[in-house]
mmCIF file of C-alpha atoms (C1' of nucleotides) in Angstrom:
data_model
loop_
_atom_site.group_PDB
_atom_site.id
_atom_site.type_symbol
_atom_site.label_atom_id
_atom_site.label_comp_id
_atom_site.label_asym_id
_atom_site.label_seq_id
_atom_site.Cartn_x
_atom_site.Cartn_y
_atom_site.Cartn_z
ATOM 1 C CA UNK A 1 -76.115 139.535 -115.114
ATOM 2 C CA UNK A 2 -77.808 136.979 -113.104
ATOM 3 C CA UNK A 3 -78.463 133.242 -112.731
ATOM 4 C CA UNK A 4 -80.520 133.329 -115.626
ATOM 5 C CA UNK A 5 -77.782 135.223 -117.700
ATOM 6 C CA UNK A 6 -75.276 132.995 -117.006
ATOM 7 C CA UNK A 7 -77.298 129.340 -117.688
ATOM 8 C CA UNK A 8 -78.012 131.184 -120.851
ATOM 9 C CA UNK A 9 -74.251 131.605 -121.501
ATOM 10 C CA UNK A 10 -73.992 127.775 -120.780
ATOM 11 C CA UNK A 11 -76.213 126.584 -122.961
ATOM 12 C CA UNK A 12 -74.149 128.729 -125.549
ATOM 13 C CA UNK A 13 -70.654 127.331 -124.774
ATOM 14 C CA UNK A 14 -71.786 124.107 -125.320
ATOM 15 C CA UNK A 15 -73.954 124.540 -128.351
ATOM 16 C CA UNK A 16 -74.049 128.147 -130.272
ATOM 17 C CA UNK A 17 -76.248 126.859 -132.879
ATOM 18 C CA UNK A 18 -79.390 125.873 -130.129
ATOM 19 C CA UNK A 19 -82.526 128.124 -131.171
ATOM 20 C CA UNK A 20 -83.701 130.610 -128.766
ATOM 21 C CA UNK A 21 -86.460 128.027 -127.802
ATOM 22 C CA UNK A 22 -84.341 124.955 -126.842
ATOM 23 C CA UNK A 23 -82.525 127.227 -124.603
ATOM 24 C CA UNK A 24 -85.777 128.993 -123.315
ATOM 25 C CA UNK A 25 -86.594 125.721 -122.372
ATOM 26 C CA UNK A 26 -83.298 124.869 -120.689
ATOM 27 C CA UNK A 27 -83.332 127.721 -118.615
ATOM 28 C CA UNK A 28 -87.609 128.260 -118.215
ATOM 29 C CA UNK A 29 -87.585 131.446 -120.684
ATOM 30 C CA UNK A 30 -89.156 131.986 -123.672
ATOM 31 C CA UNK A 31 -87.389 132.346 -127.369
ATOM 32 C CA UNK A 32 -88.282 135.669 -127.467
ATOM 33 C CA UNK A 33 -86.975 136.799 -123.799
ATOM 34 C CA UNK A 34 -83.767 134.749 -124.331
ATOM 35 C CA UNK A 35 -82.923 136.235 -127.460
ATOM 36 C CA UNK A 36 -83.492 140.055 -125.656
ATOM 37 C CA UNK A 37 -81.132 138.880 -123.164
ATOM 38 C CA UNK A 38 -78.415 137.014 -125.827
ATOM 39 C CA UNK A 39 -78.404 140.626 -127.799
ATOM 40 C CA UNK A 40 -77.508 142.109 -124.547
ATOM 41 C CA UNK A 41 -75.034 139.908 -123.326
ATOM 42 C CA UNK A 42 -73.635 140.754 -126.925
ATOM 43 C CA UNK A 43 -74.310 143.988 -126.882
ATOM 44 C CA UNK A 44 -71.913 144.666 -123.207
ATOM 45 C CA UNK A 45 -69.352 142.294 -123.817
ATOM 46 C CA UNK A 46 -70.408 139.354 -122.187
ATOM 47 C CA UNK A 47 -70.458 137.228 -125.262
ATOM 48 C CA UNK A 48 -67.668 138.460 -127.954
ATOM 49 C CA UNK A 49 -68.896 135.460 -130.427
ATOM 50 C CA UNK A 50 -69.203 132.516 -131.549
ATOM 51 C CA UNK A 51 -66.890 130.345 -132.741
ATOM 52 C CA UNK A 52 -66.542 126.760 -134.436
ATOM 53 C CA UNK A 53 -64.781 124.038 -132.182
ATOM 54 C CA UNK A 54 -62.316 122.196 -133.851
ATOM 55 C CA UNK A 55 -60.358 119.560 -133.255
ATOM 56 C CA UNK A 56 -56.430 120.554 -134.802
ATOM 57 C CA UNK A 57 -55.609 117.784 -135.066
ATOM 58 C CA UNK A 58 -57.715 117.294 -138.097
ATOM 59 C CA UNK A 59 -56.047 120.049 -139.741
ATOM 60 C CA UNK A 60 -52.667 118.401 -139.308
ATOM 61 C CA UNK A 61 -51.283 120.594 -136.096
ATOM 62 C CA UNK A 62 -50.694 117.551 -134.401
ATOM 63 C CA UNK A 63 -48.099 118.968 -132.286
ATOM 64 C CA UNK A 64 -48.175 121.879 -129.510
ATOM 65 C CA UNK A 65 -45.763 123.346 -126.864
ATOM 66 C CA UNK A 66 -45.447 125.747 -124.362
ATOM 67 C CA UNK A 67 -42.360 127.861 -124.604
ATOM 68 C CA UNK A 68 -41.134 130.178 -121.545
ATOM 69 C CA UNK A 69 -39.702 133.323 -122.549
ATOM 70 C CA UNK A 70 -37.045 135.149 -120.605
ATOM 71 C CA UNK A 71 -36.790 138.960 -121.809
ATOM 72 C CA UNK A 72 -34.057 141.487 -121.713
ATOM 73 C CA UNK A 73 -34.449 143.564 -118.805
ATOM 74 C CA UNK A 74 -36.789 146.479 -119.684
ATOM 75 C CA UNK A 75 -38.822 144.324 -122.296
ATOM 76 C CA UNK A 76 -42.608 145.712 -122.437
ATOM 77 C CA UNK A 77 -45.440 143.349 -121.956
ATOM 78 C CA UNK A 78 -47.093 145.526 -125.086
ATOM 79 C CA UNK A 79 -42.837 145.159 -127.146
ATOM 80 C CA UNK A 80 -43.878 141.064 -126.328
ATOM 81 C CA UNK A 81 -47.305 140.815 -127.529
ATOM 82 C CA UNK A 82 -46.666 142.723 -131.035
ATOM 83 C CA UNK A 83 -43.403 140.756 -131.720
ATOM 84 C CA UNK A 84 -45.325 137.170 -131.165
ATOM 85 C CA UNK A 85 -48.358 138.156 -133.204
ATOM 86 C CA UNK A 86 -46.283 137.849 -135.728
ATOM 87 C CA UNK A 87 -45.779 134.289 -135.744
ATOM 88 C CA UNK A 88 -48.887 132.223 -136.379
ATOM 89 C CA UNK A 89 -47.944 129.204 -134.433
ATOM 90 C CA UNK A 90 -48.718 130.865 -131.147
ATOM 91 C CA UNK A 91 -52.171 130.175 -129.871
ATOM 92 C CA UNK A 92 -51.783 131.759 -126.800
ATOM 93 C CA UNK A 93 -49.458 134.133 -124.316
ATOM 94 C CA UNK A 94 -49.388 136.174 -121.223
ATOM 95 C CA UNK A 95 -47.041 137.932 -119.475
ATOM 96 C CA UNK A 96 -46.533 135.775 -115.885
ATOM 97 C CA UNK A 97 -44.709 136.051 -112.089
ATOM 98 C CA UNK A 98 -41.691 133.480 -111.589
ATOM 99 C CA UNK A 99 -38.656 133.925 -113.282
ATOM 100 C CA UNK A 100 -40.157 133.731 -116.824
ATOM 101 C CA UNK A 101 -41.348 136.815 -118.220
ATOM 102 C CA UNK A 102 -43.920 135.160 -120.738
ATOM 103 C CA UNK A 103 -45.119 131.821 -121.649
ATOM 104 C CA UNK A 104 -46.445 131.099 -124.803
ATOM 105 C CA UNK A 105 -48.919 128.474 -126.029
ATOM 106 C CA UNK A 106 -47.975 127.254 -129.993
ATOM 107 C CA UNK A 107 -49.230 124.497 -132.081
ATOM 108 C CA UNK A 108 -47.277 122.945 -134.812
ATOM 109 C CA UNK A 109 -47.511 120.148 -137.425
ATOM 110 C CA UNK A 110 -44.710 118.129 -136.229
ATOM 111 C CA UNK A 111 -41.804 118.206 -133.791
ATOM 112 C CA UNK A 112 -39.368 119.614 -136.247
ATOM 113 C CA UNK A 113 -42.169 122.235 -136.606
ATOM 114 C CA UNK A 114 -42.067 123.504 -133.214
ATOM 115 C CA UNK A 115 -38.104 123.370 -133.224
ATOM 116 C CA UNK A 116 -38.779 125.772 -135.904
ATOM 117 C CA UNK A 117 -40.550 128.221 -134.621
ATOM 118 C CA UNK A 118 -38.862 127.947 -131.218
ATOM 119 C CA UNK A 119 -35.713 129.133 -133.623
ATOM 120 C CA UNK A 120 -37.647 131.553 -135.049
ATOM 121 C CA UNK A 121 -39.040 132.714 -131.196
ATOM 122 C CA UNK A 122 -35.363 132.693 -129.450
ATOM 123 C CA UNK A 123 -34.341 135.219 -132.603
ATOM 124 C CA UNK A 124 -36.752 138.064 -131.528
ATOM 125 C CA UNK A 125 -34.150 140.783 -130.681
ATOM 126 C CA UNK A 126 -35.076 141.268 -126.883
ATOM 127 C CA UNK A 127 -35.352 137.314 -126.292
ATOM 128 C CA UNK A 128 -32.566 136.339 -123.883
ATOM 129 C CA UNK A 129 -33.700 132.614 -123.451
ATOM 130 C CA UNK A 130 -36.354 130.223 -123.826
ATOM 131 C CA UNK A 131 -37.497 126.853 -122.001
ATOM 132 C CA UNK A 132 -40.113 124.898 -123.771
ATOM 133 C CA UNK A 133 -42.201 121.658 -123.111
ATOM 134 C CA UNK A 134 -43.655 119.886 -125.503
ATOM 135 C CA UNK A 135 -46.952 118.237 -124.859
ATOM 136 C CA UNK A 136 -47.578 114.728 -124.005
ATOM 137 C CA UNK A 137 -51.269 114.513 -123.646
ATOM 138 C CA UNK A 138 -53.968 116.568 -123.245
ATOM 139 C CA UNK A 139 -56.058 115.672 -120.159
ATOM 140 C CA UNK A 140 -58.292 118.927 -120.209
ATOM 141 C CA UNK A 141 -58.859 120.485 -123.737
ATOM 142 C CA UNK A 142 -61.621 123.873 -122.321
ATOM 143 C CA UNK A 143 -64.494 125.437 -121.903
ATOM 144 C CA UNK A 144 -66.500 122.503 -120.519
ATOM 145 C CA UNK A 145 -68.576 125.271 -118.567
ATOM 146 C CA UNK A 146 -67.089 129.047 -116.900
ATOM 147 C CA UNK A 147 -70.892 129.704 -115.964
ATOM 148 C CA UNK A 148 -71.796 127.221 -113.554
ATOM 149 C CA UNK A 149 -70.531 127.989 -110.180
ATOM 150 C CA UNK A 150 -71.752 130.664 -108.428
ATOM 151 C CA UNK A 151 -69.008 132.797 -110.110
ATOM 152 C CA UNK A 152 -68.300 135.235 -106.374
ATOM 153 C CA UNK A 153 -68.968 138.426 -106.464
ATOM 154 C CA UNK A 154 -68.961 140.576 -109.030
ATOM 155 C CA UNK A 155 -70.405 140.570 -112.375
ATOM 156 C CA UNK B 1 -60.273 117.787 -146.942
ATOM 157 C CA UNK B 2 -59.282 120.585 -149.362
ATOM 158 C CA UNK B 3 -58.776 124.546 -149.118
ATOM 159 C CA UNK B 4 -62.381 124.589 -149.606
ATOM 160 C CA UNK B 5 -62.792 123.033 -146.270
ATOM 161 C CA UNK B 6 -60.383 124.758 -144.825
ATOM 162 C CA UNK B 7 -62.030 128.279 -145.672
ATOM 163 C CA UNK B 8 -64.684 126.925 -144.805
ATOM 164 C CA UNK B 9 -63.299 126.224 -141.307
ATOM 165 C CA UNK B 10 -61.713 129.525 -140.943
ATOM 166 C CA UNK B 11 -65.046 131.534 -141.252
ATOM 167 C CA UNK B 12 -66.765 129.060 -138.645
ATOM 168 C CA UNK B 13 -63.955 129.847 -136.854
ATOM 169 C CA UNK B 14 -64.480 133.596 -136.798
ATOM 170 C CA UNK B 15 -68.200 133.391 -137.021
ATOM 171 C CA UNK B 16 -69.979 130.558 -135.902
ATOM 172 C CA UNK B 17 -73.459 131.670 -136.781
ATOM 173 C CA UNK B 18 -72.777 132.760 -140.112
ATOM 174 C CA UNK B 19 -74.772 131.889 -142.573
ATOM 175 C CA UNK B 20 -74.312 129.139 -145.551
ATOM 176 C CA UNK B 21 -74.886 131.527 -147.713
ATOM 177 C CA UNK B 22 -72.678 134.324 -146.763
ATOM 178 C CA UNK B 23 -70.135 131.429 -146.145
ATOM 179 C CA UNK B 24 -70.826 129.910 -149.473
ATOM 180 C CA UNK B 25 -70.085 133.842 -151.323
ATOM 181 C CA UNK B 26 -66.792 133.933 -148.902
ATOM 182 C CA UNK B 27 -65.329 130.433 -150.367
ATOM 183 C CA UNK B 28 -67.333 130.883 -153.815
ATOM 184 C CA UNK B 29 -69.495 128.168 -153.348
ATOM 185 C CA UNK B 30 -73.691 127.930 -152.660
ATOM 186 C CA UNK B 31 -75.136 127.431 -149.513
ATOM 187 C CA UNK B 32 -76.324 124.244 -150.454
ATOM 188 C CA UNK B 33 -72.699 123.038 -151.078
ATOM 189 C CA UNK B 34 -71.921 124.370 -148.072
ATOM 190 C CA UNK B 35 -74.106 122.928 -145.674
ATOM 191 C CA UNK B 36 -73.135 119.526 -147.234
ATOM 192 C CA UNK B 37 -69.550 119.797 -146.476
ATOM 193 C CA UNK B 38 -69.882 121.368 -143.122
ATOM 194 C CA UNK B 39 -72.146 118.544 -142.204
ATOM 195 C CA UNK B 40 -69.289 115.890 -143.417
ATOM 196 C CA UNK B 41 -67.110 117.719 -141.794
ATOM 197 C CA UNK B 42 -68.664 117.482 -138.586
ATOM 198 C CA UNK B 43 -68.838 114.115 -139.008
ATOM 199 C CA UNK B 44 -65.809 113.359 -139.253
ATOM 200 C CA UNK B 45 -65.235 115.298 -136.162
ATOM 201 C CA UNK B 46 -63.144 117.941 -137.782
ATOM 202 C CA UNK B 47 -65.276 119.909 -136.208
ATOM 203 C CA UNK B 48 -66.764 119.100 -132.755
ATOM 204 C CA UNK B 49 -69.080 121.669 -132.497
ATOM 205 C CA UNK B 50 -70.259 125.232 -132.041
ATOM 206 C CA UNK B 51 -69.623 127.278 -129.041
ATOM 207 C CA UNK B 52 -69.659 130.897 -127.559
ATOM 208 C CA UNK B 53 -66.257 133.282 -126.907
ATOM 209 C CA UNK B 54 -67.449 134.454 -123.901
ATOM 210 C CA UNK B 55 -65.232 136.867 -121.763
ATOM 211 C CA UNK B 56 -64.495 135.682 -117.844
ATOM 212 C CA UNK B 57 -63.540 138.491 -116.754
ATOM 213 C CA UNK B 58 -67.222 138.977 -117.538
ATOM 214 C CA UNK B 59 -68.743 135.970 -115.263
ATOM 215 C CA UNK B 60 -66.353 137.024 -112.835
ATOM 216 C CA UNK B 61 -63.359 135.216 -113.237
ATOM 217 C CA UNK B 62 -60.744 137.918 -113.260
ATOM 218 C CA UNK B 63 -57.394 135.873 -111.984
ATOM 219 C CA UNK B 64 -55.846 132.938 -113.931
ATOM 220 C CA UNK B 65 -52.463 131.250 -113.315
ATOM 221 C CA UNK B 66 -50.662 127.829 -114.553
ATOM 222 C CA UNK B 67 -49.783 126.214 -112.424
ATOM 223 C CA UNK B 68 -47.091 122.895 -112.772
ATOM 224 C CA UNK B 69 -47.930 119.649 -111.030
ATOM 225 C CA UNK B 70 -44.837 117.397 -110.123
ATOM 226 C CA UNK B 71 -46.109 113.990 -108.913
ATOM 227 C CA UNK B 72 -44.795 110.963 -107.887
ATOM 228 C CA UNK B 73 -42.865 108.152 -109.673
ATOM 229 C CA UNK B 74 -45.447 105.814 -111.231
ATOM 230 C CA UNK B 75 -48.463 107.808 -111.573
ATOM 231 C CA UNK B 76 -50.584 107.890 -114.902
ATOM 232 C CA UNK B 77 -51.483 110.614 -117.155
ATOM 233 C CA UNK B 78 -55.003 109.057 -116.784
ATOM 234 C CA UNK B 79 -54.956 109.469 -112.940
ATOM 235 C CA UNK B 80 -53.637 112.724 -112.922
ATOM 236 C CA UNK B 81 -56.778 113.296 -115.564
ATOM 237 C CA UNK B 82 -59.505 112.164 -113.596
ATOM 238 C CA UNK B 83 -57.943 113.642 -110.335
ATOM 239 C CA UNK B 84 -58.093 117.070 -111.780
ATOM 240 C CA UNK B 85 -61.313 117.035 -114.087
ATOM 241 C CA UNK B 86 -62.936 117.512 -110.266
ATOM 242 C CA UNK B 87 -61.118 120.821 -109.836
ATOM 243 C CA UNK B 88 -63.908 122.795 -112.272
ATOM 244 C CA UNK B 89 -61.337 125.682 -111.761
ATOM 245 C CA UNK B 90 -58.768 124.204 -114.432
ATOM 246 C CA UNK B 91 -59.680 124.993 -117.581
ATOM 247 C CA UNK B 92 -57.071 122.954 -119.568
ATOM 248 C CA UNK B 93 -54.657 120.450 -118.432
ATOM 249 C CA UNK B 94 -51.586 118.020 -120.094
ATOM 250 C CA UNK B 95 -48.568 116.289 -119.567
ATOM 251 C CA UNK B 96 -45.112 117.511 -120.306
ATOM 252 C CA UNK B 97 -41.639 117.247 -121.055
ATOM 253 C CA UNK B 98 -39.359 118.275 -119.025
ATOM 254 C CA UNK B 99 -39.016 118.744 -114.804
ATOM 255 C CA UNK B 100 -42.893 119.116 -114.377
ATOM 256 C CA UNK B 101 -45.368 115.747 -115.424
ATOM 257 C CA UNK B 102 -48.163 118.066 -115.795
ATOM 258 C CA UNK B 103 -49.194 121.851 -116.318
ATOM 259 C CA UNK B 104 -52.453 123.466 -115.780
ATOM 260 C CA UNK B 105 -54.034 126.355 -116.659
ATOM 261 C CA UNK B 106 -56.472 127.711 -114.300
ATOM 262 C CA UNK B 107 -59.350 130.041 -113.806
ATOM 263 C CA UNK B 108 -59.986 132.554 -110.705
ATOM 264 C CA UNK B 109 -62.071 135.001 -109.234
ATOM 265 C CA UNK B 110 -59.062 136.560 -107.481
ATOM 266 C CA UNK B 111 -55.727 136.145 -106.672
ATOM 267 C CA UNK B 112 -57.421 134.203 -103.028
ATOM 268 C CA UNK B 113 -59.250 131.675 -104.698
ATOM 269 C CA UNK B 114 -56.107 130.935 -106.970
ATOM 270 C CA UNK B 115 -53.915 130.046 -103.723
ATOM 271 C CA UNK B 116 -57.398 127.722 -102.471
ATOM 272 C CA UNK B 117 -57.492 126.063 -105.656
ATOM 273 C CA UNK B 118 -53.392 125.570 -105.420
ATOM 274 C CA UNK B 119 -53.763 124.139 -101.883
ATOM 275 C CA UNK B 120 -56.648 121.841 -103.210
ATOM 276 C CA UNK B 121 -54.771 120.576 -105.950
ATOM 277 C CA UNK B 122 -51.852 119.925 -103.528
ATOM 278 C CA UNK B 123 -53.472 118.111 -101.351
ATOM 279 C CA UNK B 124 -54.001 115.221 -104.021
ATOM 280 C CA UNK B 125 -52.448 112.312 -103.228
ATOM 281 C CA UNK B 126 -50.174 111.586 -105.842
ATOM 282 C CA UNK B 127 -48.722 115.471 -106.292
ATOM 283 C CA UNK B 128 -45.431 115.948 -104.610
ATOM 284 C CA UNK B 129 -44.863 119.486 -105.567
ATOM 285 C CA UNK B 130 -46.196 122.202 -107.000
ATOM 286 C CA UNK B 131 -44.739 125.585 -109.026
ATOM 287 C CA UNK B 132 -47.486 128.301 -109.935
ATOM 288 C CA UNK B 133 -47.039 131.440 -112.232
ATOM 289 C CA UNK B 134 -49.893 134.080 -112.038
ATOM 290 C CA UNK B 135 -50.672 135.607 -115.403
ATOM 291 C CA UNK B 136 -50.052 139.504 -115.795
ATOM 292 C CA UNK B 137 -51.443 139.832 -118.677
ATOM 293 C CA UNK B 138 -52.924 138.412 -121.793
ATOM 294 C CA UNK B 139 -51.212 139.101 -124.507
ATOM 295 C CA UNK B 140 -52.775 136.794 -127.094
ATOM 296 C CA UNK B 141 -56.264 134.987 -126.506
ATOM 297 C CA UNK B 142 -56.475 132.330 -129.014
ATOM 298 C CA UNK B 143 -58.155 130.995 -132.017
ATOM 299 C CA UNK B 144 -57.290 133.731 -134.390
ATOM 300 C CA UNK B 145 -57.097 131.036 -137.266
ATOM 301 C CA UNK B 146 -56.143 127.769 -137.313
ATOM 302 C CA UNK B 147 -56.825 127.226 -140.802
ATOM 303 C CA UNK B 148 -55.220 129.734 -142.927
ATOM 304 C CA UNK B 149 -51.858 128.239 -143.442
ATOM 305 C CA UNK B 150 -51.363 125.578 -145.619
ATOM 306 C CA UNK B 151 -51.013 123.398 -142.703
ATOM 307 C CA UNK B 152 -48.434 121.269 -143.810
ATOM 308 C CA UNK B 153 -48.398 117.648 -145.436
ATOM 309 C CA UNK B 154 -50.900 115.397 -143.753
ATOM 310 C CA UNK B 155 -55.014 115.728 -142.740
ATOM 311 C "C1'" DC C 1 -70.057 117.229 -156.322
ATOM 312 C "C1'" DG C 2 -72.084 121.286 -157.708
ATOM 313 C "C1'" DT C 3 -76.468 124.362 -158.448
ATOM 314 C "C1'" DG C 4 -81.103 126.042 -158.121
ATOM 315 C "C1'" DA C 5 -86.128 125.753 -156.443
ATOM 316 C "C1'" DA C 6 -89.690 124.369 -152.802
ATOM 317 C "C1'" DA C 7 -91.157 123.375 -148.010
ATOM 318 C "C1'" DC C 8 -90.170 123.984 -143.377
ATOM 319 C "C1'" DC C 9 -88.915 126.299 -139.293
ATOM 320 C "C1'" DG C 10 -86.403 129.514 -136.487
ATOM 321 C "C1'" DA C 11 -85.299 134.639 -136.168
ATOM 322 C "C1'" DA C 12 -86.562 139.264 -135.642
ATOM 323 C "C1'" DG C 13 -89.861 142.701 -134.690
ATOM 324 C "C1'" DT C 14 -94.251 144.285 -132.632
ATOM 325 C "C1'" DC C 15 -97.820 144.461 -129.396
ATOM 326 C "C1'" DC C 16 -99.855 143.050 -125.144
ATOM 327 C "C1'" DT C 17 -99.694 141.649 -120.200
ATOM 328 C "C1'" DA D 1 -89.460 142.766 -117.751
ATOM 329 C "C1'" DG D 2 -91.644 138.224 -119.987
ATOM 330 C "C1'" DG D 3 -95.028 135.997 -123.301
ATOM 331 C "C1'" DA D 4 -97.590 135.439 -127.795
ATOM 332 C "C1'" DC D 5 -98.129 136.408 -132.622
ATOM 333 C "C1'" DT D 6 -96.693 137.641 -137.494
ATOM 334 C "C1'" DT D 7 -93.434 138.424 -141.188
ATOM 335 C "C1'" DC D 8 -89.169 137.493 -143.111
ATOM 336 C "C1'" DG D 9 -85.143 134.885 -144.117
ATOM 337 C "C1'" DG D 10 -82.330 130.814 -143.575
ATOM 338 C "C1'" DT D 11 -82.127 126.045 -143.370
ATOM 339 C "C1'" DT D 12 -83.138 121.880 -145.276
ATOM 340 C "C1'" DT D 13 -84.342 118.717 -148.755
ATOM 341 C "C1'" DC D 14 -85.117 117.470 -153.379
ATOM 342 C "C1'" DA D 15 -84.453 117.039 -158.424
ATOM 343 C "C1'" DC D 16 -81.296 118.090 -161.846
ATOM 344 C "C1'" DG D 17 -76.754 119.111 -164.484
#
DNA sequence: CGTGAAACCGAAGTCCT
DNA sequence: AGGACTTCGGTTTCACG
């Protein structure tokens, strides 16, 4: 895992269709040594896949939130995690510090949608509370680049 | 925009370097057919492009936290957007309802460099106040499927 | 708008430095 | 470990239903 590693793993986050030889010549490789490298940065983890970037609201889930869950006393992080999976609104969710236990990222078609599922959330058997915020704007949407900066230490 | 475009989405989704024709044979269709719709569709800008899951714990970035901006009276989502876009720690950003105007999610080598970045994005002129929650752990990740549902009424 | 065939070009594997 | 070459398969385009 060094420099070049991780400019290859740039190019890739913003395009994961470029050839082997448009990022060889991005990062002064050829095809054939990036690719060696790309199956190996597959190969330990590095890179899990590749995915399609969409934009939601195309598909009609024009609506997201983040809910804050506050859990009955000895709620498991693991008890959390297989209770939300189970509703396919939620994009996202950690356990966090700060009086919440969890917060949870969802995406909905509508408002009504994510009073819905918010119903649906608050019902889950160990769920004392919730506080959600619905989102106004997006300023930041992602991954514009996690492989630029010198990244510290390890690695 | 049909269920054929949808599927269509969905295995993108889950693998972006699949081929049109193994595609195609997933949604019943030829890879010629394919290609022609995923090109539309990217024209359209349902989808905005290709991109790799990579895994920052990986790259080094071990420690992530949101972290809720409250700033003063009469500032704009857009300034609180351009202000931020500098920090290349914060990986996604928005408004909200509620107490907060903003919340952040950022990105960390370690717990130190989340309390730098906090004091950084403190220090901007317009933030008054600030609340951070460190993340425990993940419990979901993300872009499992956006497209399998029926998505509701509209795109 | 879908399918199937032909030309192009990148991927994958091998050998050499 | 990186670079060059060859084979194979996918992408791309075209004509057709």
């Amino acid at each position: 895992m060094d420099r070049l590693d991780r400019d290859i793993i740039g190019a890739l986050i913003e395009d994961a269709r470029a050839t082997y030889a448009e990022i060889g010549q991005r990062v002064g490789l050829s095809a054939s040594a990036v690719k060696r490298r790309v199956d190996r940065l597959r190969e330990t983890g590095a890179i899990t896949g590749f995915t399609a970037r969409v934009q939601p609201a195309a598909l009609g889930w024009t609506t997201e939130a983040y809910v804050e869950l506050f859990c009955a006393g000895k709620t498991s992080p693991a008890e959390i995690g297989v209770a939300i999976a189970r509703h396919p609104e939620v994009v996202s969710a950690c356990t966090i510090t700060g009086e919440a236990d969890a917060l949870l990222h969802i995406r909905a078609t509508d408002v009504r949608h994510v009073e819905r599922v918010i119903e649906r959330l608050a019902a889950e058997p160990f769920v004392v509370r919730t506080k959600s915020s619905v989102v106004l704007s997006r300023l930041i949407d992602a991954p514009p680049a996690l492989a630029r900066n010198e990244s510290a230490s390890s690695a």
